[in-house]
Coordinates of C-alpha atoms in Angstrom, one line a residue:
X1 CA 0.0 -12.9 -22.4
X2 CA 1.9 -9.7 -22.6
X3 CA 0.7 -8.0 -25.9
X4 CA 3.7 -7.1 -28.3
X5 CA 4.4 -3.6 -28.9
X6 CA 5.7 -1.4 -31.6
X7 CA 7.9 1.8 -31.0
X8 CA 6.4 4.6 -33.3
X9 CA 7.3 8.1 -33.9
X10 CA 4.8 10.6 -35.3
X11 CA 5.7 14.0 -37.0
X12 CA 3.4 16.7 -37.6
X13 CA 3.4 20.4 -38.6
X14 CA 4.0 22.5 -35.7
X15 CA 1.2 24.9 -36.9
X16 CA -1.4 22.0 -36.4
X17 CA 0.2 20.6 -33.3
X18 CA -2.8 21.2 -31.0
X19 CA -5.4 19.7 -33.4
X20 CA -3.2 16.8 -34.0
X21 CA -2.8 16.2 -30.1
X22 CA -6.7 16.4 -29.7
X23 CA -6.9 13.9 -32.5
X24 CA -4.2 11.5 -31.2
X25 CA -5.8 11.8 -27.7
X26 CA -9.4 10.8 -29.1
X27 CA -7.6 7.7 -30.6
X28 CA -6.3 6.6 -27.4
X29 CA -3.5 4.4 -28.8
X30 CA -0.3 5.7 -28.1
X31 CA 1.6 5.4 -24.7
X32 CA 3.9 8.1 -25.1
X33 CA 7.5 8.3 -23.7
X34 CA 8.0 10.4 -20.8
X35 CA 8.5 14.0 -21.5
X36 CA 9.0 17.3 -19.6
X37 CA 6.8 20.2 -20.7
X38 CA 7.6 23.8 -19.9
X39 CA 6.0 27.1 -20.1
X40 CA 3.6 29.6 -18.1
X41 CA 0.4 27.8 -19.1
X42 CA 1.6 24.5 -17.8
X43 CA 2.9 25.9 -14.4
X44 CA -0.5 27.7 -14.2
X45 CA -2.3 24.4 -14.6
X46 CA -0.3 22.5 -12.0
X47 CA -0.7 25.7 -9.7
X48 CA -4.5 25.2 -10.2
X49 CA -4.5 21.4 -9.7
X50 CA -2.4 22.0 -6.5
X51 CA -5.1 24.5 -5.4
X52 CA -8.1 21.8 -6.1
X53 CA -6.0 19.0 -4.5
X54 CA -5.4 20.9 -1.4
X55 CA -8.9 21.9 -1.1
X56 CA -10.5 18.4 -1.6
X57 CA -8.0 17.1 0.9
X58 CA -9.6 19.4 3.9
X59 CA -13.2 19.6 2.6
X60 CA -13.3 15.7 2.4
X61 CA -12.8 15.4 6.0
X62 CA -15.8 17.5 6.8
X63 CA -18.9 15.4 7.4
X64 CA -22.0 16.3 5.5
X65 CA -25.6 15.5 6.0
X66 CA -26.6 12.3 4.2
X67 CA -29.3 14.3 2.0
X68 CA -26.5 17.0 1.1
X69 CA -26.9 18.0 -2.5
X70 CA -23.7 18.9 -4.6
X71 CA -24.5 21.7 -7.2
X72 CA -22.9 21.6 -10.5
X73 CA -20.2 24.1 -11.1
X74 CA -17.9 25.0 -14.0
X75 CA -14.1 24.2 -13.7
X76 CA -13.4 27.9 -13.0
X77 CA -16.1 28.2 -10.6
X78 CA -14.9 25.1 -8.7
X79 CA -11.3 26.6 -8.8
X80 CA -12.8 29.7 -7.3
X81 CA -14.4 27.7 -4.5
X82 CA -11.1 25.9 -3.8
X83 CA -9.2 29.0 -3.8
X84 CA -11.8 30.4 -1.4
X85 CA -11.8 27.3 1.0
X86 CA -7.9 27.6 1.0
X87 CA -8.0 31.1 2.1
X88 CA -10.6 30.3 4.7
X89 CA -8.2 27.5 5.9
X90 CA -5.3 29.6 6.1
X91 CA -7.3 32.3 8.1
X92 CA -8.3 29.5 10.6
X93 CA -4.8 28.3 11.0
X94 CA -3.6 31.8 11.5
X95 CA -6.3 32.4 14.1
X96 CA -5.5 29.1 15.8
X97 CA -2.0 30.4 16.3
X98 CA -3.3 33.9 17.6
X99 CA -5.7 32.0 20.0
X100 CA -2.7 29.9 21.2
X101 CA -0.3 32.9 21.7
X102 CA -3.1 34.9 23.6
X103 CA -3.9 32.0 25.8
X104 CA -0.4 31.5 26.5
X105 CA -0.2 35.2 27.6
X106 CA -3.2 35.1 29.5
X107 CA -1.7 32.2 31.4
X108 CA 1.6 34.2 32.2
X109 CA -0.4 36.9 33.7
X110 CA -3.2 35.1 35.2
X111 CA -1.5 35.0 38.8
X112 CA -1.5 38.9 38.4
X113 CA -5.3 39.4 38.1
X114 CA -6.2 42.3 35.6
X115 CA -3.1 43.8 34.2
X116 CA -3.4 47.1 32.0
X117 CA -0.3 48.7 30.3
X118 CA -2.1 52.0 30.1
X119 CA -2.3 52.3 33.8
X120 CA 1.4 51.8 34.1
X121 CA 2.0 54.3 31.4
X122 CA -0.4 56.9 33.2
X123 CA 1.5 56.5 36.4
X124 CA 5.0 56.7 34.6
X125 CA 3.7 60.1 33.3
X126 CA 3.0 61.2 36.8
X127 CA 6.7 60.2 38.0
X128 CA 5.7 56.8 39.5
X129 CA 7.7 54.1 37.6
X130 CA 6.5 50.6 38.3
X131 CA 7.9 47.2 37.3
X132 CA 6.5 43.7 37.9
X133 CA 8.7 41.1 39.5
X134 CA 8.1 37.5 40.8
X135 CA 10.3 35.9 43.3
X136 CA 10.1 32.4 45.1
X137 CA 8.7 32.5 48.6
X138 CA 11.7 31.6 50.4
X139 CA 13.7 34.2 48.7
X140 CA 11.5 37.1 49.5
X141 CA 13.5 38.1 52.6
X142 CA 16.6 38.5 50.8
X143 CA 15.5 41.6 49.0
X144 CA 17.6 44.6 50.2
X145 CA 16.1 47.4 52.5
X146 CA 17.0 49.9 49.8
X147 CA 14.6 48.4 47.1
X148 CA 11.2 50.0 47.1
X149 CA 9.0 46.8 46.7
X150 CA 5.4 46.8 47.1
X151 CA 3.8 43.1 47.6
X152 CA 0.9 42.3 45.1
X153 CA 0.1 38.7 46.1
X154 CA 1.2 35.5 47.1
X155 CA 0.9 31.9 46.3
X156 CA 2.6 28.5 46.5
X157 CA 4.5 29.3 43.2
X158 CA 6.0 32.5 44.8
X159 CA 5.3 36.2 45.4
X160 CA 4.5 39.0 42.9
X161 CA 5.6 42.5 43.8
X162 CA 6.0 45.9 42.1
X163 CA 9.2 47.8 42.2
X164 CA 9.1 51.5 42.2
X165 CA 12.1 53.1 40.3
X166 CA 13.1 56.9 39.8
X167 CA 12.8 56.4 36.1
X168 CA 11.3 54.3 33.4
X169 CA 14.7 53.1 31.9
X170 CA 16.4 52.9 35.3
X171 CA 18.8 49.8 35.8
X172 CA 17.7 46.8 37.9
X173 CA 17.8 47.5 41.6
X174 CA 21.2 46.0 43.2
X175 CA 19.2 44.9 46.3
X176 CA 17.2 42.4 44.2
X177 CA 18.5 38.7 44.5
X178 CA 19.2 36.9 41.2
X179 CA 16.0 34.7 42.0
X180 CA 13.7 37.7 41.1
X181 CA 12.9 38.1 37.4
X182 CA 11.1 40.8 35.8
X183 CA 7.7 40.2 34.4
X184 CA 7.4 41.6 30.9
X185 CA 4.8 44.0 30.2
X186 CA 2.2 42.8 27.9
X187 CA 1.1 44.8 24.7
X188 CA -2.5 44.8 25.7
X189 CA -4.4 44.6 29.0
X190 CA -5.8 41.0 30.0
X191 CA -9.3 42.3 29.4
X192 CA -8.2 43.1 25.7
X193 CA -6.6 39.8 25.4
X194 CA -9.6 37.9 26.7
X195 CA -11.8 40.3 24.2
X196 CA -9.4 39.2 21.4
X197 CA -9.8 35.4 22.2
X198 CA -13.6 35.5 22.1
X199 CA -13.5 37.4 18.9
X200 CA -10.8 35.0 17.4
X201 CA -13.2 32.0 18.5
X202 CA -16.2 33.5 17.0
X203 CA -14.3 34.0 13.8
X204 CA -13.1 30.4 13.8
X205 CA -16.6 29.1 14.3
X206 CA -18.0 31.4 11.2
X207 CA -15.1 29.9 9.1
X208 CA -16.0 26.4 10.1
X209 CA -19.5 27.0 8.9
X210 CA -18.3 28.6 5.6
X211 CA -16.1 25.6 5.2
X212 CA -18.8 23.1 5.8
X213 CA -21.1 25.2 3.2
X214 CA -18.1 24.7 0.6
X215 CA -17.8 21.1 1.4
X216 CA -21.0 20.2 -0.6
X217 CA -19.0 21.3 -3.7
X218 CA -16.4 18.6 -3.0
X219 CA -17.6 16.3 -5.9
X220 CA -17.4 19.0 -8.2
X221 CA -14.0 20.1 -7.0
X222 CA -12.9 16.4 -7.4
X223 CA -14.4 16.2 -11.0
X224 CA -12.6 19.5 -12.0
X225 CA -9.3 18.1 -10.5
X226 CA -9.7 14.9 -12.7
X227 CA -10.4 17.0 -15.8
X228 CA -7.3 19.4 -15.1
X229 CA -5.2 16.0 -14.9
X230 CA -6.0 15.5 -18.6
X231 CA -5.4 19.3 -19.4
X232 CA -1.9 19.1 -17.6
X233 CA -1.3 15.8 -19.6
X234 CA -2.1 17.6 -22.8
X235 CA -0.2 20.7 -22.1
X236 CA 2.8 18.6 -20.9
X237 CA 3.0 16.7 -24.3
X238 CA 2.2 20.1 -26.2
X239 CA 5.0 22.0 -24.5
X240 CA 7.4 19.0 -24.2
X241 CA 7.3 17.9 -27.9
X242 CA 10.5 17.9 -29.8
X243 CA 10.6 20.2 -32.6
X244 CA 12.7 22.1 -35.5
X245 CA 13.6 25.9 -35.3
X246 CA 10.8 27.9 -35.7
X247 CA 10.0 28.6 -39.4
X248 CA 6.8 30.2 -40.8
X249 CA 4.4 27.5 -41.7
X250 CA 7.0 24.6 -42.3
X251 CA 8.5 23.7 -38.9
X252 CA 7.9 20.1 -37.8
X253 CA 7.1 18.5 -34.3
X254 CA 7.4 15.1 -33.3
X255 CA 6.9 12.5 -30.6
X256 CA 7.7 9.0 -29.6
X257 CA 5.5 6.3 -28.0
X258 CA 4.5 2.6 -28.0
X259 CA 1.5 1.0 -29.6
X260 CA 0.1 -2.6 -29.3
X261 CA 0.7 -4.5 -32.6
X262 CA -3.0 -5.2 -33.0
X263 CA -3.7 -1.4 -32.8
X264 CA -1.2 -0.6 -35.5
X265 CA -3.9 -0.6 -38.3
X266 CA -6.1 1.8 -36.2
X267 CA -3.2 4.2 -35.9
X268 CA -1.8 4.0 -39.5
X269 CA -5.7 4.9 -40.3
X270 CA -5.7 7.8 -37.9
X271 CA -2.4 9.1 -39.5
X272 CA -3.7 8.7 -43.1
X273 CA -6.9 10.8 -41.9
X274 CA -4.8 13.5 -40.1
X275 CA -1.9 13.5 -42.6
X276 CA 0.7 12.6 -39.9
X277 CA 3.9 10.9 -40.9
X278 CA 4.4 7.5 -39.2
X279 CA 7.5 5.5 -38.5
X280 CA 7.4 2.2 -36.7
X281 CA 9.8 -0.4 -35.5
X282 CA 10.4 -3.1 -32.9
X283 CA 11.5 -1.8 -29.4
X284 CA 15.1 -2.3 -28.5
X285 CA 16.2 -4.0 -25.2
X286 CA 17.2 -0.5 -23.8
X287 CA 13.6 0.9 -24.5
X288 CA 11.2 1.2 -21.6
X289 CA 8.4 -0.5 -23.1
X290 CA 5.2 -0.3 -21.4
X291 CA 3.3 -3.7 -20.5
X292 CA -0.2 -4.5 -21.7
X293 CA -1.6 -7.8 -20.3
X294 CA -3.9 -9.6 -22.6
X295 CA -5.8 -12.4 -21.0
X296 CA -9.3 -14.0 -20.8
X297 CA -12.1 -12.9 -18.8
X298 CA -11.2 -15.4 -16.0
X299 CA -7.5 -14.8 -15.6
X300 CA -8.3 -10.9 -15.9
X301 CA -10.1 -11.3 -12.4
X302 CA -6.7 -10.9 -10.8
X303 CA -6.1 -7.4 -12.4
X304 CA -7.7 -5.6 -9.4
X305 CA -5.4 -7.2 -7.0
X306 CA -2.2 -6.4 -9.3
X307 CA -3.7 -2.7 -9.9
X308 CA -3.9 -2.5 -6.1
X309 CA -0.5 -3.6 -5.3
X310 CA 0.8 -1.7 -8.3
X311 CA 2.8 -4.5 -9.7
X312 CA 3.5 -4.8 -13.6
X313 CA 5.8 -7.4 -15.1
X314 CA 8.3 -6.0 -17.5
X315 CA 7.9 -6.2 -21.2
X316 CA 10.5 -8.8 -21.5
X317 CA 9.4 -10.5 -18.3
X318 CA 6.7 -13.4 -17.9
X319 CA 2.8 -12.7 -17.6
X320 CA 2.0 -15.0 -14.6
X321 CA -1.6 -13.8 -14.2
X322 CA -3.0 -17.1 -14.6
X323 CA -0.7 -18.7 -12.2
X324 CA -1.0 -15.7 -9.8
X325 CA -4.7 -16.1 -9.9
X326 CA -4.7 -19.9 -9.3
X327 CA -2.2 -20.1 -6.6
X328 CA -3.7 -16.9 -5.0
X329 CA -7.0 -18.6 -4.6
X330 CA -5.5 -21.5 -2.9
X331 CA -3.5 -19.4 -0.6
X332 CA -6.5 -17.3 0.4
X333 CA -8.6 -20.4 0.9
X334 CA -5.9 -21.8 3.0
X335 CA -5.1 -18.7 5.2
X336 CA -8.9 -18.3 6.0
X337 CA -9.3 -22.0 6.2
X338 CA -13.0 -21.7 7.1
X339 CA -16.2 -22.9 5.2
X340 CA -18.3 -20.4 7.1
X341 CA -15.9 -17.5 6.4
X342 CA -15.8 -18.4 2.9
X343 CA -19.6 -18.4 2.8
X344 CA -19.7 -15.1 4.0
X345 CA -17.1 -13.7 1.7
X346 CA -18.8 -15.2 -1.3
X347 CA -22.2 -13.6 0.0
X348 CA -20.5 -10.1 0.1
X349 CA -18.9 -10.8 -3.5
X350 CA -22.4 -11.4 -4.6
X351 CA -24.0 -8.4 -3.0
X352 CA -21.3 -6.2 -4.6
X353 CA -21.8 -8.0 -7.8
X354 CA -25.6 -7.0 -7.8
X355 CA -24.8 -3.4 -7.5
X356 CA -21.5 -3.2 -9.8
X357 CA -21.9 -1.4 -13.1
X358 CA -21.0 -3.1 -16.4
X359 CA -17.3 -2.8 -16.8
X360 CA -16.4 -2.7 -13.1
X361 CA -17.5 -6.3 -12.2
X362 CA -14.1 -7.8 -11.9
X363 CA -13.5 -7.3 -8.2
X364 CA -16.9 -8.6 -7.0
X365 CA -16.4 -11.7 -9.0
X366 CA -12.7 -12.1 -7.6
X367 CA -14.4 -11.7 -4.3
X368 CA -17.0 -14.3 -4.8
X369 CA -14.5 -16.8 -6.3
X370 CA -12.1 -16.3 -3.4
X371 CA -15.0 -16.8 -1.0
X372 CA -16.0 -20.2 -2.9
X373 CA -12.6 -21.4 -2.7
X374 CA -12.3 -20.8 1.0
X375 CA -15.7 -22.4 1.6
X376 CA -14.2 -25.6 -0.3
X377 CA -11.1 -25.7 1.7
X378 CA -13.1 -25.2 4.7
X379 CA -15.4 -28.2 3.8
X380 CA -12.7 -30.4 2.9
X381 CA -10.8 -29.7 6.2
X382 CA -14.1 -29.6 8.3
X383 CA -13.8 -26.2 9.6
X384 CA -16.8 -24.3 10.3
X385 CA -16.4 -20.9 12.4
X386 CA -13.9 -22.6 14.6
X387 CA -16.4 -25.2 15.8
X388 CA -14.5 -28.3 16.9
X389 CA -15.1 -31.3 14.4
X390 CA -16.7 -33.6 17.0
X391 CA -19.5 -31.1 17.6
X392 CA -20.5 -30.6 14.0
X393 CA -23.1 -32.4 12.2
X394 CA -22.1 -35.9 11.2
X395 CA -22.7 -35.2 7.4
X396 CA -20.0 -32.5 7.6
X397 CA -17.5 -35.0 8.9
X398 CA -18.6 -37.5 6.3
X399 CA -17.9 -35.2 3.5
X400 CA -14.3 -34.7 4.6
X401 CA -13.6 -38.3 5.5
X402 CA -14.7 -39.6 2.2
X403 CA -12.7 -37.2 0.1
X404 CA -9.6 -37.5 2.4
X405 CA -9.6 -40.9 3.7
X406 CA -5.8 -40.8 3.7
X407 CA -4.0 -38.5 4.4
X408 CA -6.6 -36.7 6.8
X409 CA -6.1 -33.1 7.0
X410 CA -8.1 -32.8 10.4
X411 CA -8.6 -35.0 13.3
X412 CA -12.3 -35.4 12.4
X413 CA -13.4 -35.9 16.0
X414 CA -11.1 -38.7 16.7
X415 CA -10.0 -36.6 19.8
X416 CA -6.5 -38.3 20.3
X417 CA -3.5 -36.0 20.3
X418 CA -1.7 -38.2 17.9
X419 CA -4.6 -37.7 15.4
X420 CA -4.5 -33.9 15.8
X421 CA -0.7 -34.1 15.3
X422 CA -1.0 -36.2 12.2
X423 CA -3.5 -33.8 10.8
X424 CA -1.1 -31.1 11.4
X425 CA 1.7 -32.9 9.7
X426 CA -0.4 -33.6 6.6
X427 CA -1.3 -30.0 6.3
X428 CA 2.3 -29.2 6.6
X429 CA 3.2 -31.7 3.8
X430 CA 0.4 -30.2 1.8
X431 CA 1.9 -26.8 1.9
X432 CA 5.3 -28.1 1.0
X433 CA 3.8 -30.2 -2.0
X434 CA 2.2 -26.8 -3.1
X435 CA 5.7 -25.1 -2.9
X436 CA 7.0 -27.8 -5.2
X437 CA 4.3 -27.4 -7.8
X438 CA 4.4 -23.7 -8.0
X439 CA 8.4 -23.3 -8.0
X440 CA 8.4 -26.1 -10.6
X441 CA 6.2 -24.3 -12.8
X442 CA 8.6 -21.3 -12.4
X443 CA 11.5 -23.4 -13.4
X444 CA 9.7 -25.1 -16.2
X445 CA 8.6 -21.7 -17.6
X446 CA 12.2 -20.6 -17.7
X447 CA 13.6 -23.7 -19.3
X448 CA 11.0 -23.4 -21.9
X449 CA 11.8 -19.7 -22.5
X450 CA 15.5 -20.4 -22.9
X451 CA 14.9 -23.7 -25.2
X452 CA 17.0 -22.3 -28.0
X453 CA 20.1 -21.5 -25.8
X454 CA 22.1 -24.0 -23.6
X455 CA 21.1 -21.8 -20.6
X456 CA 18.0 -24.0 -20.6
X457 CA 20.2 -26.6 -19.0
X458 CA 20.9 -24.2 -16.2
X459 CA 17.2 -23.6 -15.6
X460 CA 16.6 -27.6 -15.9
X461 CA 19.4 -27.9 -13.1
X462 CA 17.5 -25.5 -11.0
X463 CA 14.3 -27.6 -11.4
X464 CA 16.4 -30.9 -10.6
X465 CA 17.9 -28.9 -7.5
X466 CA 14.5 -28.0 -6.5
X467 CA 13.2 -31.7 -6.5
X468 CA 16.1 -32.9 -4.5
X469 CA 15.9 -30.1 -1.9
X470 CA 12.2 -30.9 -1.6
X471 CA 13.2 -34.5 -0.3
X472 CA 15.6 -32.8 2.1
X473 CA 12.7 -30.5 3.3
X474 CA 10.7 -33.8 4.0
X475 CA 13.5 -35.4 5.9
X476 CA 14.5 -32.3 8.1
X477 CA 11.1 -30.9 8.7
X478 CA 8.3 -33.3 8.3
X479 CA 9.8 -36.7 9.2
X480 CA 8.4 -37.9 12.6
X481 CA 9.9 -41.5 12.7
X482 CA 6.2 -42.9 12.9
X483 CA 4.1 -41.6 10.1
X484 CA 6.7 -40.0 7.8
X485 CA 9.9 -41.4 7.6
X486 CA 12.4 -39.9 5.0
X487 CA 15.9 -41.1 5.6
X488 CA 18.8 -39.1 4.1
X489 CA 20.9 -42.1 3.8
X490 CA 20.2 -45.7 2.2
X491 CA 19.5 -47.9 5.1
X492 CA 18.4 -50.8 3.1
X493 CA 14.5 -50.5 3.8
X494 CA 12.1 -49.1 1.2
X495 CA 10.9 -45.6 1.7
X496 CA 7.2 -44.8 1.7
X497 CA 6.6 -41.6 -0.2
X498 CA 3.0 -40.7 0.4
X499 CA 1.7 -44.4 -0.2
X500 CA 4.3 -45.3 -2.9
X501 CA 6.9 -47.6 -1.6
X502 CA 10.1 -46.3 -3.3
X503 CA 13.2 -48.5 -3.4
X504 CA 15.9 -48.2 -0.8
X505 CA 18.3 -46.3 -2.7
X506 CA 15.7 -43.5 -3.2
X507 CA 17.3 -41.2 -0.7
X508 CA 20.8 -41.6 -2.6
X509 CA 18.7 -40.8 -5.9
X510 CA 17.3 -37.7 -4.5
X511 CA 20.7 -36.4 -3.1
X512 CA 22.3 -37.2 -6.5
X513 CA 19.5 -35.5 -8.1
X514 CA 20.3 -32.3 -6.1
X515 CA 23.9 -32.6 -6.9
X516 CA 23.5 -33.1 -10.8
X517 CA 21.1 -30.1 -10.6
X518 CA 23.6 -28.1 -8.9
X519 CA 26.2 -29.0 -11.3
X520 CA 24.0 -28.2 -14.4
X521 CA 23.1 -24.9 -12.8
X522 CA 26.7 -23.9 -12.0
X523 CA 27.8 -24.6 -15.5
X524 CA 25.0 -23.1 -17.7
X525 CA 23.1 -20.6 -15.5
X526 CA 25.2 -17.6 -16.8
X527 CA 25.5 -18.8 -20.5
X528 CA 25.7 -16.3 -23.0
X529 CA 27.4 -18.0 -25.9
X530 CA 30.4 -19.4 -24.0
X531 CA 30.4 -22.4 -21.4
X532 CA 33.9 -21.2 -20.2
X533 CA 32.5 -17.8 -19.4
X534 CA 29.4 -19.2 -18.0
X535 CA 31.5 -21.4 -15.4
X536 CA 33.9 -18.4 -14.8
X537 CA 31.0 -16.1 -13.8
X538 CA 29.7 -18.9 -11.5
X539 CA 33.2 -19.1 -9.8
X540 CA 33.2 -15.3 -9.3
X541 CA 30.0 -15.7 -7.5
X542 CA 30.7 -18.9 -5.8
X543 CA 29.4 -17.8 -2.5
X544 CA 26.1 -16.6 -3.9
X545 CA 25.8 -20.0 -6.0
X546 CA 26.2 -22.1 -2.9
X547 CA 23.7 -19.9 -0.9
X548 CA 21.3 -20.5 -3.7
X549 CA 20.8 -24.1 -2.3
X550 CA 20.0 -22.7 1.0
X551 CA 17.7 -20.2 -0.7
X552 CA 15.6 -23.0 -2.3
X553 CA 15.5 -24.8 1.0
X554 CA 14.2 -21.7 2.8
X555 CA 11.7 -21.0 0.0
X556 CA 10.0 -24.4 0.2
X557 CA 9.9 -24.1 4.1
X558 CA 8.5 -20.4 3.9
X559 CA 5.4 -22.2 2.2
X560 CA 4.4 -23.6 5.7
X561 CA 3.3 -20.0 6.7
X562 CA 0.2 -20.9 5.0
X563 CA -0.6 -23.6 7.7
X564 CA 0.8 -21.5 10.5
X565 CA -1.4 -18.6 9.7
X566 CA -4.5 -20.8 9.3
X567 CA -3.8 -22.4 12.8
X568 CA -3.6 -18.8 14.5
X569 CA -7.0 -18.0 12.9
X570 CA -8.3 -21.3 13.9
X571 CA -7.1 -20.6 17.6
X572 CA -8.8 -17.0 17.7
X573 CA -11.9 -18.5 16.4
X574 CA -11.8 -21.2 19.0
X575 CA -11.1 -18.8 21.8
X576 CA -14.0 -16.4 20.7
X577 CA -16.5 -19.4 20.9
X578 CA -15.0 -20.7 24.2
X579 CA -15.5 -16.9 25.6
X580 CA -19.0 -16.7 24.2
X581 CA -20.3 -20.2 24.8
X582 CA -21.2 -19.5 28.5
X583 CA -23.1 -16.3 27.9
X584 CA -25.5 -18.3 25.8
X585 CA -26.7 -20.2 29.0
X586 CA -28.6 -17.3 30.3
X587 CA -31.1 -15.4 28.4
X588 CA -30.1 -11.9 29.7
X589 CA -26.5 -12.6 28.5
X590 CA -27.4 -13.8 25.0
X591 CA -27.2 -10.4 23.5
X592 CA -23.6 -9.9 24.7
X593 CA -22.6 -13.4 23.3
X594 CA -23.8 -12.6 20.0
X595 CA -22.0 -9.3 19.9
X596 CA -18.9 -11.0 21.3
X597 CA -19.2 -13.6 18.5
X598 CA -19.7 -11.0 15.6
X599 CA -16.8 -8.7 17.0
X600 CA -14.5 -11.5 17.5
X601 CA -15.0 -13.4 14.1
X602 CA -15.2 -10.1 12.3
X603 CA -11.7 -9.1 13.8
X604 CA -10.4 -12.5 12.9
X605 CA -11.5 -12.2 9.3
X606 CA -9.7 -8.7 9.1
X607 CA -6.6 -10.2 10.5
X608 CA -6.8 -13.2 8.0
X609 CA -7.3 -10.7 5.4
X610 CA -4.2 -8.7 6.4
X611 CA -2.3 -12.4 6.4
X612 CA -3.5 -12.7 2.7
X613 CA -1.7 -9.5 1.8
X614 CA 1.3 -10.2 3.8
X615 CA 1.8 -13.9 3.2
X616 CA -0.6 -14.9 0.2
X617 CA 0.7 -12.2 -2.0
X618 CA 4.4 -12.5 -0.9
X619 CA 4.4 -16.2 -2.1
X620 CA 3.4 -15.1 -5.6
X621 CA 5.3 -11.7 -5.8
X622 CA 8.5 -12.9 -4.0
X623 CA 9.2 -16.5 -3.8
X624 CA 7.5 -17.8 -7.1
X625 CA 8.8 -14.6 -9.0
X626 CA 12.4 -14.9 -7.8
X627 CA 12.5 -18.4 -9.2
X628 CA 11.2 -16.9 -12.5
X629 CA 13.8 -14.3 -12.4
X630 CA 11.1 -11.4 -12.4
X631 CA 11.7 -8.1 -10.8
X632 CA 8.1 -6.7 -11.5
X633 CA 10.0 -3.8 -13.4
X634 CA 7.4 -2.9 -15.7
X635 CA 5.3 0.2 -16.5
X636 CA 1.5 -0.3 -17.2
X637 CA 0.5 0.6 -20.7
X638 CA -1.4 3.9 -20.2
X639 CA -2.2 5.5 -23.7
X640 CA -2.7 9.1 -24.2
X641 CA -6.5 9.4 -24.3
X642 CA -9.2 11.4 -23.2
X643 CA -11.7 10.0 -20.5
X644 CA -14.0 8.3 -23.1
X645 CA -11.1 6.8 -25.0
X646 CA -9.6 5.6 -21.7
X647 CA -12.8 3.8 -20.7

């Protein structure tokens, strides 16, 4: 459930502001409204934080020996190490630029051999003014006879030559063809440039050693960064609090925030102890109230996933944590769809659980639960590491056949293509039934939430529309004319609906259900006290209203992704087994076969995990949530607290 909140305002004396904020942070109860602090101290703290963050970024990329020990440093010393590391990194970047520029200069002059500007300057003092030129080989003969040119060398790229001029600033000789271009004299000799490159490289190597020496302080720098986050938060509140005009000893400051109702008594006690004035009221519709989820330990297992996805329901939305966990476990199991994979996942979860500290066991337990669910689904569908059912031990087949005598979810060694086709159809039907169940939960939840308003009839209409559309999906997607027959018209024959013989008018009833549900939804979905205004609003959005039926159809059909992704994973497993199988016929090839199996099935599990994130999560956060009218617009409840209170 979403814990109810109270909007509170605290008033304190400005002269006691710092002590009051420390006490408030120690209490760890109030989620403060966003505020923008200011001042030199806050700016300095943010600047220090940026330095620590920057240093942690590039120091974290340096590999350290496994036995490296991180010395303890004070926050100030950690900041100094970070600053020194930043300066080293900036110097290293500057050296890279100088090395690149020098290397480019060396490349430009490489065909000339050794070039020394001092030699040219010496000759110029003696009245011999030389300039360097290059020209394509086929243009050499075009140089005029009046040009005093001395050939230096030739290569495939062209000829290099010196031009003797009357003065250092004489104009370009007229006899030089346009293809001849002057080579700019370098500032240093090529020998000096080469020496500079070696010096730069040596300094770069020393900087890398110094950075590696500083990398051992990474944990301390990260700890200082985390501590500084709290200092910034504190100073942001301190400098951002609203206050009266400054008056000696009497000015007041105040702040506003939100507190869970069950924590109000603790806040009142803190206010009485610290002599704060407190005002509390229910939040309004316009308030950005934070969301605090309060569930039992089982349902709370989903929190690591929702925290990773960074999705939080709005304060006025629904808490679907229990449904999220239930259906996510089913989706996860159906996507992996392999008992062997499930056993491995459960084993990993148990290993993580054995090493987890108290208070951080939700994730290992969730992994174990998902592994067990996958193993159960794999056992029921007779799927073990992609091995064909007919090659599995008879006991595995008997378990599945006894539980699923009809309908069968796997061919179970029957071998016939018809049996495989029937198993695929049965799994598709299971996906659509799962869609009907989950989306029905959404509309039943909405109907119950609006039970005091005629709007609940609109939600009930959406539920009827969903059920009617479900039959249309069966008729258009599942029906094969043999095992599944779902006519859209009354043909005078009874309809076999999953073993129940429905009367011949059942298709008409389903379509009537769809039409009646659409009518209720059209009339009451926008109800806000007036039926007429609700109908008028639907008429204004008539295109969207009609597209709603299409959306319901596509939402149900989208659940077939669970079967399709599982089918792709099974195909990959089968392919890996087929490739590795022949290798076990020879002793020398067995090791390669084992490597191929481990790599292939490991890659398949990674792809399945990505599919869970893309597809399994999507069905909960998109299709299911849309039918609930949820936008995941919430802000997670994060009280103003120090590290101890927050934990």
